[in-house]
Amino acid sequence: MATYKRLPVTFVRGEGAWLWDTAGKRYLDAISGIAVCGLGHAHPAVREALCDQAGTLIHTSNLYRIDAQESLGKALTRISWMDRVFFANSGAEANEAAIKLARLYGHQRGIDQPAILVTESSFHGRTLAALSATGNRKVQAGFEPLVQGFVRVPYDDLDAVETAAANRPDLVALLVEPIQGEGGVNVPADDYLPRLRSICDHYGWLLMLDEIQTGMGRTGRMFAYEPAGIRPDVMTLAKGLGNGVPIGACLARGAAAGVLGPGTHGSTFGGNPLACRAAAAVLDTLARDHLVSQAASMGNYLLDGLRRELRDVDGVSAIRGRGLMLGIELDRPCGELVTQALAAGLLINVTAERVIRLLPPLILNPSEADLLLARLAPLVRGFLARAVGP
Ligand SMILES: Cc1ncc(COP(=O)(O)O)c(C=O)c1O
């Protein structure tokens, strides 16, 4: 179905931070399949895990115990300090699990119609509950009636959360991205997550962090919430977890970990041996090659470079981000830059109409970072010099 507006290019091969199209032209990938291929393309550890598992056992069913799922579950809960995990196949599905968990938690506390606090300009996925939680009318338009039970407040606005808390005794959880991705790489104030944690503790809400885009080292920490010194009750992952093999996860801690019991949720494919082996290879490689700290230093290097090249350029409103999740906000819509970058052999993305988003693989090396800057900065300067003002 025509659900995607695709760029006129087909990639046939990848290696590290590079992709080749059908004509043999080479592109520097600064988007990683939208924050998915953190280890880059054709990583040997993922290939070996997949080939080995495909030759042994791809799928049985969650009717039975699954070794690869149990060991991935242990590894994931260990690095995240969470207690339990439910495996799904995508980000939206991981969020569906979190939403169901929150509702059940509410019912268990005697609230008949539990509600979840969500934020404006958020993105949580395209399934009906996830798009209802999403703070973007374009994602919802035409799909009414939306799923009920979401209360929306502006992002990075603690007063609005307090007001909602005072007025809505039906609230049981808060679902939020630690840094908004699709919404424009929006980094909240340093006290946002710690204060949300306190509010959740005060009202008995679950703090549910959507780390689907920010997780798995993307922001220079394994999970973006870590610098805030807090822990969520529920966290969702997908994207970088499988380096391109579809897998999602909903992790929970403390009381939240015991909410979903046998028969309350499930998935045919979720946590199958093939996907779990890929994710285990990702976790091993992130640790073995110190890729999370590499993402932090390469992210700082890129951020400094972008500021050096673009800070004083008229039309650049902000340059922000953490690790290798970076945004350059312009004062006007700039979607056409994606095609111009493509022609220049660089893959970038524009989100929220005017934010150039960079999500290069965590394995990006300094010379590739230099090349990224050398290809992108003149394009942005040229675009702003040519384009009519806002
Ligand atoms: C923060 C966040 N949550 C959820 C999703 C949905 O993930 P998926 O497309 O795997 O369903 C995305 C995808 O962009 C995302 O960025």
mmCIF file of C-alpha atoms and ligand atoms in Angstrom, residues 34 90-93 95 123-125 177 182 210 212-213 238-239, ligand 1:
data_model
loop_
_atom_site.group_PDB
_atom_site.id
_atom_site.type_symbol
_atom_site.label_atom_id
_atom_site.label_comp_id
_atom_site.label_asym_id
_atom_site.label_seq_id
_atom_site.Cartn_x
_atom_site.Cartn_y
_atom_site.Cartn_z
ATOM 1 C CA ILE A 34 16.023 5.827 11.858
ATOM 2 C CA SER A 90 8.398 -3.359 17.264
ATOM 3 C CA GLY A 91 8.349 -0.108 19.165
ATOM 4 C CA ALA A 92 4.605 0.399 18.869
ATOM 5 C CA GLU A 93 4.024 -3.077 20.258
ATOM 6 C CA ASN A 95 4.345 0.671 23.966
ATOM 7 C CA PHE A 123 5.681 9.918 19.065
ATOM 8 C CA HIS A 124 4.861 6.451 20.341
ATOM 9 C CA GLY A 125 3.998 4.495 17.187
ATOM 10 C CA GLU A 177 10.279 10.137 25.826
ATOM 11 C CA GLU A 182 10.191 12.569 15.902
ATOM 12 C CA ASP A 210 9.724 5.406 25.862
ATOM 13 C CA ILE A 212 12.648 3.266 21.716
ATOM 14 C CA GLN A 213 14.665 5.902 19.871
ATOM 15 C CA ALA A 238 13.021 -1.429 20.039
ATOM 16 C CA LYS A 239 14.962 0.146 17.122
HETATM 17 C C1 LIG B 1 10.071 7.215 20.598
HETATM 18 C C2 LIG B 1 9.425 6.223 19.679
HETATM 19 N N1 LIG B 1 8.474 5.402 20.148
HETATM 20 C C3 LIG B 1 7.881 4.497 19.365
HETATM 21 C C4 LIG B 1 8.200 4.375 18.035
HETATM 22 C C5 LIG B 1 7.492 3.363 17.184
HETATM 23 O O1 LIG B 1 8.354 2.320 16.860
HETATM 24 P P1 LIG B 1 7.994 1.313 15.665
HETATM 25 O O2 LIG B 1 8.052 2.098 14.402
HETATM 26 O O3 LIG B 1 9.041 0.245 15.759
HETATM 27 O O4 LIG B 1 6.628 0.784 15.934
HETATM 28 C C6 LIG B 1 9.165 5.222 17.490
HETATM 29 C C7 LIG B 1 9.501 5.159 16.058
HETATM 30 O O5 LIG B 1 9.993 6.081 15.472
HETATM 31 C C8 LIG B 1 9.796 6.170 18.339
HETATM 32 O O6 LIG B 1 10.728 7.018 17.861
#
